[in-house]
PDB file of C-alpha atoms and ligand atoms in Angstrom:
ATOM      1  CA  UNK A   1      21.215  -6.487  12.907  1.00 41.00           C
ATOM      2  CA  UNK A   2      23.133  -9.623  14.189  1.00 41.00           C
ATOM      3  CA  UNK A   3      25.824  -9.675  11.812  1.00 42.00           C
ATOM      4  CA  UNK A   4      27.553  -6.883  10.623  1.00 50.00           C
ATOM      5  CA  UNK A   5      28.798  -8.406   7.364  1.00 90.00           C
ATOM      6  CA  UNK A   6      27.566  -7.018   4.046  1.00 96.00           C
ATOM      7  CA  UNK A   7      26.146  -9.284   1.433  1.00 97.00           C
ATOM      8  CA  UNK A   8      26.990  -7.151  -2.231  1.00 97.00           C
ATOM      9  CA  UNK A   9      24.944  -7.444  -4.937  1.00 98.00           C
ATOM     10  CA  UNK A  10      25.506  -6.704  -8.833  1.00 98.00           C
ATOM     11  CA  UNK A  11      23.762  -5.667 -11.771  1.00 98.00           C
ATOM     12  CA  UNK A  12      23.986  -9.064 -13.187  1.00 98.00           C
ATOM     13  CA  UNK A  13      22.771 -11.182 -10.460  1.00 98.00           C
ATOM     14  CA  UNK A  14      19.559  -8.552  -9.892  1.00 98.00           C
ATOM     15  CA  UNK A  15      19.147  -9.034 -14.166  1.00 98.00           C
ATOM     16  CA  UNK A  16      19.399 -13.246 -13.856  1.00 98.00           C
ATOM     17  CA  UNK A  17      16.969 -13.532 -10.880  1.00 98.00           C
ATOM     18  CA  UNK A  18      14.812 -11.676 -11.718  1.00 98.00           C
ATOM     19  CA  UNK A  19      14.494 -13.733 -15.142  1.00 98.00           C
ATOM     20  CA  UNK A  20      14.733 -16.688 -12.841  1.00 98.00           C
ATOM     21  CA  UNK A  21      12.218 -15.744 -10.493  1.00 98.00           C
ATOM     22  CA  UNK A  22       9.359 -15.377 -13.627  1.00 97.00           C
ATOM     23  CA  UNK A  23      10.137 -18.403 -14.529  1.00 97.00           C
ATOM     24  CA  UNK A  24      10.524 -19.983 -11.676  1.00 98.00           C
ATOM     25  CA  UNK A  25       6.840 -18.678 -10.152  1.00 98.00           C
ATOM     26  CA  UNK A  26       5.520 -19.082 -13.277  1.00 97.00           C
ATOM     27  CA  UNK A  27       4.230 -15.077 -12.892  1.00 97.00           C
ATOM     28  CA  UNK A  28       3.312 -14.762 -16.994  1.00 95.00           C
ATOM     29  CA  UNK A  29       1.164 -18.175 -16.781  1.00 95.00           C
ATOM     30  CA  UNK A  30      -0.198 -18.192 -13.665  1.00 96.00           C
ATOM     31  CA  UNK A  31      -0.381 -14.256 -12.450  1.00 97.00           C
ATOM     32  CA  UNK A  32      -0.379 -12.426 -15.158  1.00 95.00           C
ATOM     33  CA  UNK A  33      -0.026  -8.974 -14.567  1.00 96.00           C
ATOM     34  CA  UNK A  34      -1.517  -6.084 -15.300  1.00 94.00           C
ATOM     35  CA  UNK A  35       0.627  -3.801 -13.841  1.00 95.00           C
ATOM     36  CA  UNK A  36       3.262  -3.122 -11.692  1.00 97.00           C
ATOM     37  CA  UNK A  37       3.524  -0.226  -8.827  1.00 98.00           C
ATOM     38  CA  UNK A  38       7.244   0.209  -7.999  1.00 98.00           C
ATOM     39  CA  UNK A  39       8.486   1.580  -4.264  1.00 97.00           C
ATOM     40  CA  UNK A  40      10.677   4.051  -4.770  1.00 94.00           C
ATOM     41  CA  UNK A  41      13.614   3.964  -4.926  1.00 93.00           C
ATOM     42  CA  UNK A  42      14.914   0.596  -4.413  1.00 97.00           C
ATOM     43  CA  UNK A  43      12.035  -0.918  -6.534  1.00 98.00           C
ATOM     44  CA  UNK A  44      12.579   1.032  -9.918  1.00 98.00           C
ATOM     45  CA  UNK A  45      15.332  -0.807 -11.383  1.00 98.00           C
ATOM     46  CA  UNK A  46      13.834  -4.062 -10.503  1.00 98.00           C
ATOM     47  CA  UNK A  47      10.615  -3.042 -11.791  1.00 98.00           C
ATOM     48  CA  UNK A  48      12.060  -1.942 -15.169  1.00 98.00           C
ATOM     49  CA  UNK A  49      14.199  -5.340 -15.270  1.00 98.00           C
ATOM     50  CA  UNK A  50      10.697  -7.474 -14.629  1.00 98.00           C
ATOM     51  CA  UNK A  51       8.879  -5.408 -17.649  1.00 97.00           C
ATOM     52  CA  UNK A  52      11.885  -7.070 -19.586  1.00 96.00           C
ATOM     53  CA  UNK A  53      10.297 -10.601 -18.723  1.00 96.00           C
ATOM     54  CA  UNK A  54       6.933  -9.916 -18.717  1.00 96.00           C
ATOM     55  CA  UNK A  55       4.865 -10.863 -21.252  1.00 84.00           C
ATOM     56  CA  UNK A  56       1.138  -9.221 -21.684  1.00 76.00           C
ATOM     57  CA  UNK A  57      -1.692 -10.821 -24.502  1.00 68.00           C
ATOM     58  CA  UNK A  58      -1.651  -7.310 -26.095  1.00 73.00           C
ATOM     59  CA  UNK A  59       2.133  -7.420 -26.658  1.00 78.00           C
ATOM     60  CA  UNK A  60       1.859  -4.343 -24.801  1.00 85.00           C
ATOM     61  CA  UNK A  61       4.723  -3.117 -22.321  1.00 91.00           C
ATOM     62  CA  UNK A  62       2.697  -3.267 -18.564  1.00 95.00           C
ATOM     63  CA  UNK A  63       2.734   0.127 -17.328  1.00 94.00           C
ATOM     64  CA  UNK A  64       4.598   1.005 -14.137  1.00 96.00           C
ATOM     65  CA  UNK A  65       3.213   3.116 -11.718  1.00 97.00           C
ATOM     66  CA  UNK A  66       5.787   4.286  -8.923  1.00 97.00           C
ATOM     67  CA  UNK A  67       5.342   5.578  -5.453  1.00 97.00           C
ATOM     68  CA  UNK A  68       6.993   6.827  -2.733  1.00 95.00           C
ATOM     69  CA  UNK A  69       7.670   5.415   0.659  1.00 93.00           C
ATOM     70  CA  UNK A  70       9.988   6.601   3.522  1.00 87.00           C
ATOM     71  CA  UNK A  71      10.019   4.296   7.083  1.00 81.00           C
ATOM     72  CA  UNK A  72       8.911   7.387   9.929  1.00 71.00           C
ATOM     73  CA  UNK A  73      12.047   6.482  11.075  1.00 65.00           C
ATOM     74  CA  UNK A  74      14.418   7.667   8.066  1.00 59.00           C
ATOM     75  CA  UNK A  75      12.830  10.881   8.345  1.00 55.00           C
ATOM     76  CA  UNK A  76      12.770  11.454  12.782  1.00 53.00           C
ATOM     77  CA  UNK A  77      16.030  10.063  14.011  1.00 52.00           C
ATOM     78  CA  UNK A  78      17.480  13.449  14.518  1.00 50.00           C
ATOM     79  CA  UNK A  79      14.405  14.687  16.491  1.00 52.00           C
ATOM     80  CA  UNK A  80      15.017  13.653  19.898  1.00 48.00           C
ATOM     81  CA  UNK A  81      11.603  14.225  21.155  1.00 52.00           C
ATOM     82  CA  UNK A  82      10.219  11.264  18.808  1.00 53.00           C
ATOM     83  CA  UNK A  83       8.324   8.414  20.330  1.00 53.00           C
ATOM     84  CA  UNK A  84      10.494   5.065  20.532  1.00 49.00           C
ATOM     85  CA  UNK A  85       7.443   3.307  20.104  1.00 48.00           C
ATOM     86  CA  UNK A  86       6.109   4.555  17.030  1.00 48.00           C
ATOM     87  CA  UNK A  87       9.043   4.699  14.950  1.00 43.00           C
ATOM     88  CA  UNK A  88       9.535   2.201  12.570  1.00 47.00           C
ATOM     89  CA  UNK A  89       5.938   1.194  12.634  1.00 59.00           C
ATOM     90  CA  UNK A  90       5.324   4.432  10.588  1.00 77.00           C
ATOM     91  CA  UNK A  91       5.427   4.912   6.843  1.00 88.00           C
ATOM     92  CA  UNK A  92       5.237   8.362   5.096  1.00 87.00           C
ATOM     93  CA  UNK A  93       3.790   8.446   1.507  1.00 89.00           C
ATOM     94  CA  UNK A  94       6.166  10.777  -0.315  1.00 91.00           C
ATOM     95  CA  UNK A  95       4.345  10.124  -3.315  1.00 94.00           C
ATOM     96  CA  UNK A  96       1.575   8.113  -4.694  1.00 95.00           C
ATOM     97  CA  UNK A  97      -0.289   6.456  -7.914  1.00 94.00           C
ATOM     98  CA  UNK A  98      -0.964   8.819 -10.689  1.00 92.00           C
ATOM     99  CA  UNK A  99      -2.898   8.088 -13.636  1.00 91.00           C
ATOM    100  CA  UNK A 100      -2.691  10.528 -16.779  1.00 84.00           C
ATOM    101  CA  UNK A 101      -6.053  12.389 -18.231  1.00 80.00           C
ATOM    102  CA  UNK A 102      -7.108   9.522 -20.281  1.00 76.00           C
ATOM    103  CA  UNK A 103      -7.836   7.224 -16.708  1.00 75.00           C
ATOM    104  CA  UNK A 104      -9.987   9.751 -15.437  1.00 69.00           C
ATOM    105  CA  UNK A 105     -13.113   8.471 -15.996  1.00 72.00           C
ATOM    106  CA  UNK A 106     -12.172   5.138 -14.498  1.00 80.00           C
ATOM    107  CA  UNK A 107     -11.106   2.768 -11.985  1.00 87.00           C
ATOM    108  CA  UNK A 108      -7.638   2.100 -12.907  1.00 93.00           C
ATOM    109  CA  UNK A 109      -7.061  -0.491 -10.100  1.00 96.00           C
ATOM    110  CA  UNK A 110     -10.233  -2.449 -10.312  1.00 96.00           C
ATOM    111  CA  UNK A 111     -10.560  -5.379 -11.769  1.00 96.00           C
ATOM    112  CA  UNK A 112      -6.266  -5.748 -12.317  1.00 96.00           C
ATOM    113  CA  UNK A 113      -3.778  -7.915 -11.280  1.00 96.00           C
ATOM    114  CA  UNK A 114      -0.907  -5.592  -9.885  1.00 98.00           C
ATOM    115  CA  UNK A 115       2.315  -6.702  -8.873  1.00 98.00           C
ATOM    116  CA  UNK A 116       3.727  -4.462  -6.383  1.00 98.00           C
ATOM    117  CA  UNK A 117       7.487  -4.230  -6.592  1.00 98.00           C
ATOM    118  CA  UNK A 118      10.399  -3.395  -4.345  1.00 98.00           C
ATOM    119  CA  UNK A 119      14.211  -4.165  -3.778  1.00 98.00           C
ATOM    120  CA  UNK A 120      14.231  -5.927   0.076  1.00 98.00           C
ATOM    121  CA  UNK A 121      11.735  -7.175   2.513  1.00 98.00           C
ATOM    122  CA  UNK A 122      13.347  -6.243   5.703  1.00 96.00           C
ATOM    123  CA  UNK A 123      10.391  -5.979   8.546  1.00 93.00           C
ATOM    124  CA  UNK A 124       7.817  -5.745   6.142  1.00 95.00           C
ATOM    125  CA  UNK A 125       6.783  -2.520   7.485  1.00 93.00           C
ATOM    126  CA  UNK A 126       7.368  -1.047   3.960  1.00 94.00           C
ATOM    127  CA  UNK A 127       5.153  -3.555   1.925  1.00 96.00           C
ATOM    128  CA  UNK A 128       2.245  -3.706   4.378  1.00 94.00           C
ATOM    129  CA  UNK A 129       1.857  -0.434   4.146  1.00 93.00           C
ATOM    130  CA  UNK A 130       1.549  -0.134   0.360  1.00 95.00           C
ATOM    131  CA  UNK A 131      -0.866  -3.063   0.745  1.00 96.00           C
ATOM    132  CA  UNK A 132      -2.693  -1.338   3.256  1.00 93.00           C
ATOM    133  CA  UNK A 133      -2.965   2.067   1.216  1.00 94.00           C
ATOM    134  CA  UNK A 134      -3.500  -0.062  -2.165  1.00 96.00           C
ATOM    135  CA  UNK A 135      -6.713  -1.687  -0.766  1.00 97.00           C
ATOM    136  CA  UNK A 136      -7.946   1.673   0.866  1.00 95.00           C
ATOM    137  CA  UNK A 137      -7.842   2.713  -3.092  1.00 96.00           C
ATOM    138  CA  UNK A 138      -9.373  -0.328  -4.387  1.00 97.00           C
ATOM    139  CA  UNK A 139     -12.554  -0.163  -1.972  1.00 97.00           C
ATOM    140  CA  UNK A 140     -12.773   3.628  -3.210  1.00 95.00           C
ATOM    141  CA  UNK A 141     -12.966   2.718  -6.619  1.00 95.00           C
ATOM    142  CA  UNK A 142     -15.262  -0.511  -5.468  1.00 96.00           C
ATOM    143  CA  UNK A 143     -17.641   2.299  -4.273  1.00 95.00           C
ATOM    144  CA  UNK A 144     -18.070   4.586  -7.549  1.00 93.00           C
ATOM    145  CA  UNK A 145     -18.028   1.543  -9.864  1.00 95.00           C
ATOM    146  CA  UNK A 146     -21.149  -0.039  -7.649  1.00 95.00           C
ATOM    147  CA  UNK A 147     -22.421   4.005  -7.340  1.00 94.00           C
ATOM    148  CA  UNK A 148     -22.054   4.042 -11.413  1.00 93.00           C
ATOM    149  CA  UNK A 149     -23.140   0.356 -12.087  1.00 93.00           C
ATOM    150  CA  UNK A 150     -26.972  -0.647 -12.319  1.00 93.00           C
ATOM    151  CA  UNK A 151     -27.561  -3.177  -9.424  1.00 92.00           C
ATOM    152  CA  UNK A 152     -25.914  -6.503  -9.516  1.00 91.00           C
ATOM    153  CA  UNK A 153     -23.566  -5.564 -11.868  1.00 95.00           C
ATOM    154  CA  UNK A 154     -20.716  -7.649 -10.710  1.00 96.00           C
ATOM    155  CA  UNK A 155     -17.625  -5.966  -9.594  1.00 96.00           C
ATOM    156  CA  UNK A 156     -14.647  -6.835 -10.955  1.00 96.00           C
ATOM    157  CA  UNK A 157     -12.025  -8.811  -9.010  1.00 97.00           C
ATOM    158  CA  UNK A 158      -8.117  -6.903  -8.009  1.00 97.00           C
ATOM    159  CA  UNK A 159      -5.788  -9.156  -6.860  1.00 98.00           C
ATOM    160  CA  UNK A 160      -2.061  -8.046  -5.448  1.00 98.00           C
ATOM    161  CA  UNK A 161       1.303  -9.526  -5.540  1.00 98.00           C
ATOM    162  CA  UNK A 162       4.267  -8.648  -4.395  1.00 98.00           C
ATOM    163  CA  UNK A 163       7.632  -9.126  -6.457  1.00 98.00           C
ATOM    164  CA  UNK A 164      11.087  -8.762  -3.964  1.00 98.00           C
ATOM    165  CA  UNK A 165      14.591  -9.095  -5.229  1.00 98.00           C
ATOM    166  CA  UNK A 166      14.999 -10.339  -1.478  1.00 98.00           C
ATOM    167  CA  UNK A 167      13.131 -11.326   1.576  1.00 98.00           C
ATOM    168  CA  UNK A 168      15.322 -11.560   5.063  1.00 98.00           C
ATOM    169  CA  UNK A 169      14.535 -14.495   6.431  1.00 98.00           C
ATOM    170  CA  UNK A 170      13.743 -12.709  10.104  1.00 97.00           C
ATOM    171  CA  UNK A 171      10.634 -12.274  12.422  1.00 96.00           C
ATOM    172  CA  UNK A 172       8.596  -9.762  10.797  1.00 95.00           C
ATOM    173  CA  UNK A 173       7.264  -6.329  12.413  1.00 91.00           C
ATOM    174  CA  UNK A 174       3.881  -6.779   9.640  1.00 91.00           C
ATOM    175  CA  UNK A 175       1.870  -8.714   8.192  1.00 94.00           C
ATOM    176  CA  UNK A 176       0.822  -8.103   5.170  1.00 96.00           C
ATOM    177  CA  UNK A 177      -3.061  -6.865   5.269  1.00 95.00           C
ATOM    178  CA  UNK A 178      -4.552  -8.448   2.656  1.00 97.00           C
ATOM    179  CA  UNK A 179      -2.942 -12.244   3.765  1.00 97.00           C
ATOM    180  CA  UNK A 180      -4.542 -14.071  -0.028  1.00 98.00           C
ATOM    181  CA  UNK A 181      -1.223 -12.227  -1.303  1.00 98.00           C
ATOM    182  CA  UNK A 182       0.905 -15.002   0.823  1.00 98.00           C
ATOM    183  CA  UNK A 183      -1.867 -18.183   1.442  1.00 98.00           C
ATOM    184  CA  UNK A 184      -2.467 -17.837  -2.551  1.00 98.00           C
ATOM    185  CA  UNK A 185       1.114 -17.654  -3.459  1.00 97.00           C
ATOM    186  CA  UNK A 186       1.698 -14.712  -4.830  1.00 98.00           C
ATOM    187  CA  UNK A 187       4.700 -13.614  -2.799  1.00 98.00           C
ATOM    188  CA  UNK A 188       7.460 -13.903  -5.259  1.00 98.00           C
ATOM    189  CA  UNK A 189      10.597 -13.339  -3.730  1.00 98.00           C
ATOM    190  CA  UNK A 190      13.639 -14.005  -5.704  1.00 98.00           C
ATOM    191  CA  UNK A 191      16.277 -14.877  -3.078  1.00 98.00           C
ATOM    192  CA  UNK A 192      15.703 -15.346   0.552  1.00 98.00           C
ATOM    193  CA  UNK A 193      18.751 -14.085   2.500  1.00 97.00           C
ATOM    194  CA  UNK A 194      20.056 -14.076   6.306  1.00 96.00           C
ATOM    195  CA  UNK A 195      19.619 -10.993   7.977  1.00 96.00           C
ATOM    196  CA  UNK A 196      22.175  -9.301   6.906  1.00 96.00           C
ATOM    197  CA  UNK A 197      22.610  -5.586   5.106  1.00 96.00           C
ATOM    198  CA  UNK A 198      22.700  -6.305   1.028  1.00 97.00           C
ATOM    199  CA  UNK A 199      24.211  -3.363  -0.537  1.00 97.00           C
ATOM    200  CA  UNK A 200      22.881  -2.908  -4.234  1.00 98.00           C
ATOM    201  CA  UNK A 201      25.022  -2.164  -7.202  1.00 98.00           C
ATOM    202  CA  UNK A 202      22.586   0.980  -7.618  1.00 98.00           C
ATOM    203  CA  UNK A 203      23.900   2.502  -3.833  1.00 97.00           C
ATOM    204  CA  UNK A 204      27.865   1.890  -5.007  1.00 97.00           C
ATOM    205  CA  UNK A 205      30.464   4.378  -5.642  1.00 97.00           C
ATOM    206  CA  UNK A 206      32.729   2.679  -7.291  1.00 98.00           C
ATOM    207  CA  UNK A 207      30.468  -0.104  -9.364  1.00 98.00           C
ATOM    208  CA  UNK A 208      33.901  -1.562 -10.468  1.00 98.00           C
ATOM    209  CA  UNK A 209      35.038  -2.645  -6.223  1.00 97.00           C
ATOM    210  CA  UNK A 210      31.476  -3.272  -5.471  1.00 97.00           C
ATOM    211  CA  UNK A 211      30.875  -5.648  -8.694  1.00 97.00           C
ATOM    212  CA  UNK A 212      34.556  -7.166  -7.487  1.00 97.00           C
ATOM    213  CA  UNK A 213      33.417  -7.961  -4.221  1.00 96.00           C
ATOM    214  CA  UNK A 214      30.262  -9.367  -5.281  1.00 97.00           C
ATOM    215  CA  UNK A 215      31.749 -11.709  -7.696  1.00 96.00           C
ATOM    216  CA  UNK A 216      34.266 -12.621  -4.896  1.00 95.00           C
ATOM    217  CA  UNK A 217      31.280 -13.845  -2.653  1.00 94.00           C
ATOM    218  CA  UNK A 218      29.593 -15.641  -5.472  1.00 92.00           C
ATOM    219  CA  UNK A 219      32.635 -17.620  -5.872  1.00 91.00           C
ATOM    220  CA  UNK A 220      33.230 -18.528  -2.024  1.00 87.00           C
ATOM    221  CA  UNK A 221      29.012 -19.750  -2.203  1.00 79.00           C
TER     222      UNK A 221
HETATM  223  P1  5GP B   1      11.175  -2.785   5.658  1.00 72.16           P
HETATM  224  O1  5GP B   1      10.061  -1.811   5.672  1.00 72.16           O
HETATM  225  O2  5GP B   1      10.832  -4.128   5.061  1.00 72.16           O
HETATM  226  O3  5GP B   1      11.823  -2.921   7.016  1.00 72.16           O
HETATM  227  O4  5GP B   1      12.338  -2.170   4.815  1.00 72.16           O
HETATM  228  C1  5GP B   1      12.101  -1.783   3.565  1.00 72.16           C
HETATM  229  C2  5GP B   1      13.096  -0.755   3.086  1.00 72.16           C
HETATM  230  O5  5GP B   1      14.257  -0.576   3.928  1.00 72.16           O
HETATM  231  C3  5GP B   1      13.605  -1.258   1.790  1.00 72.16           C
HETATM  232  O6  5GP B   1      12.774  -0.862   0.727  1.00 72.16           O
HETATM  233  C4  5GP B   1      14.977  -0.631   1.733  1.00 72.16           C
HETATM  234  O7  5GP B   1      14.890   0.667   1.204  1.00 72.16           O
HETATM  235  C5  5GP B   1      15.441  -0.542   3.166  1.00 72.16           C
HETATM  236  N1  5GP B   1      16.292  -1.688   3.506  1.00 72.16           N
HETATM  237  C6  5GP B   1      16.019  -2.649   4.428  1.00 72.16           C
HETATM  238  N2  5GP B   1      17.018  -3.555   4.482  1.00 72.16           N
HETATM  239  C7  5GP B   1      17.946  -3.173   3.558  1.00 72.16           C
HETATM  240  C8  5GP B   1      19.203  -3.729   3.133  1.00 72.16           C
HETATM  241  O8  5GP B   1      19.698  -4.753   3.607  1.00 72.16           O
HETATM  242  N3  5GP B   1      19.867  -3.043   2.166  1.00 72.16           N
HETATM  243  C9  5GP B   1      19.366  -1.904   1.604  1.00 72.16           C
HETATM  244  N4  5GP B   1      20.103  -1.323   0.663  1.00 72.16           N
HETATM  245  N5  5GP B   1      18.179  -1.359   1.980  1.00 72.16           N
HETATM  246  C10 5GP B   1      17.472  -1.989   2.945  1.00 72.16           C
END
């Protein structure tokens, strides 16, 4: 971190950017999704905030689907026998997509535009792995639709985005694997920041300080 300075967030900047941010991307006209898969925990509340400003043809709420995701190095910093190299390029599913009785016959990813959602995009070692485990799923499902389908049957087209409250404008350790999600422009990242530590209203003690300070750097913007 080059700058020990914390940038605070509140509850009502997270609410207006996000409103913002759909409208600013255009996500209900031009994306449109289908649904969302929230990384826990920092993407829930965004997530929930989104469904808010997201519109589907049915009129429907879009589900949310929420996983789990720890960086290897959260979990190993006390073990001193870990490998310096691999840390931090190592993600641990904690938990992952589950669809109730009524998807089991089918391919609940295929054929869906999914906006993947979390709070930050630090190194991006976080995202690219969700994108990396997402598409392992979608070829799976690729597979028993084409095993189910007569020949030719065309399969149907997934495409991912990713939704960030904000992206830290840094060298990244990842890319992210499936690179249509950036080239097609559907990276939607609310605010981009310096590389400093944000500290969400969500993480505060005492929301009253932590909204005070945050209002205090809004005003000296
Ligand atoms: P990445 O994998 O992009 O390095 O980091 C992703 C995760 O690290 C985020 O989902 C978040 O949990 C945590 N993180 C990274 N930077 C920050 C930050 O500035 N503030 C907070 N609160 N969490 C962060």
């Amino acid at each position: 971190m080059q700058n020990d300075d914390k940038i605070y967030i509140s509850y009502d900047q997270v609410h207006k950017l996000t409103k913002e941010t759909v409208e600013r991307y255009r996500i209900n006209e031009n994306f449109k999704p289908d649904l969302m898969i929230a990384i826990g925990g920092g993407g829930f509340i965004p997530a929930r905030i989104l469904r808010t400003f997201l519109k589907r043809q049915s009129g429907q709420n879009i589900p949310i689907q929420a996983i789990g995701l720890s960086l290897y190095e959260d979990l190993v910093t006390s073990d001193p026998s870990s490998d310096p190299d691999i840390i931090g390029t190592q993600v641990i599913k904690t938990q992952w997509l589950q669809f109730g009785p009524s998807y089991a016959d089918t391919c609940p990813l295929l054929g869906k535009n999914i906006l993947i959602v979390d709070e930050v995009d630090d190194t991006r070692t976080t995202l690219a792995y969700a994108v990396q485990e997402l598409l392992k799923d979608i070829e799976e499902e690729k597979r028993k639709f084409i095993e189910t389908n007569s020949a030719g049957t065309p399969v149907p087209e997934t495409k991912l985005a990713v939704f960030v409250l904000h992206n830290k404008k840094k060298e990244k350790r990842m890319e992210l694997p499936d690179p249509s999600i950036v080239n097609e422009g559907r990276y939607f990242a609310a605010k981009e920041t310096p590389d400093k530590w944000l500290v969400y209203p969500w993480e505060a003690n005492d929301i009253d300080e932590h909204t005070k300070k945050s209002s205090l750097q809004e005003n000296n913007e």
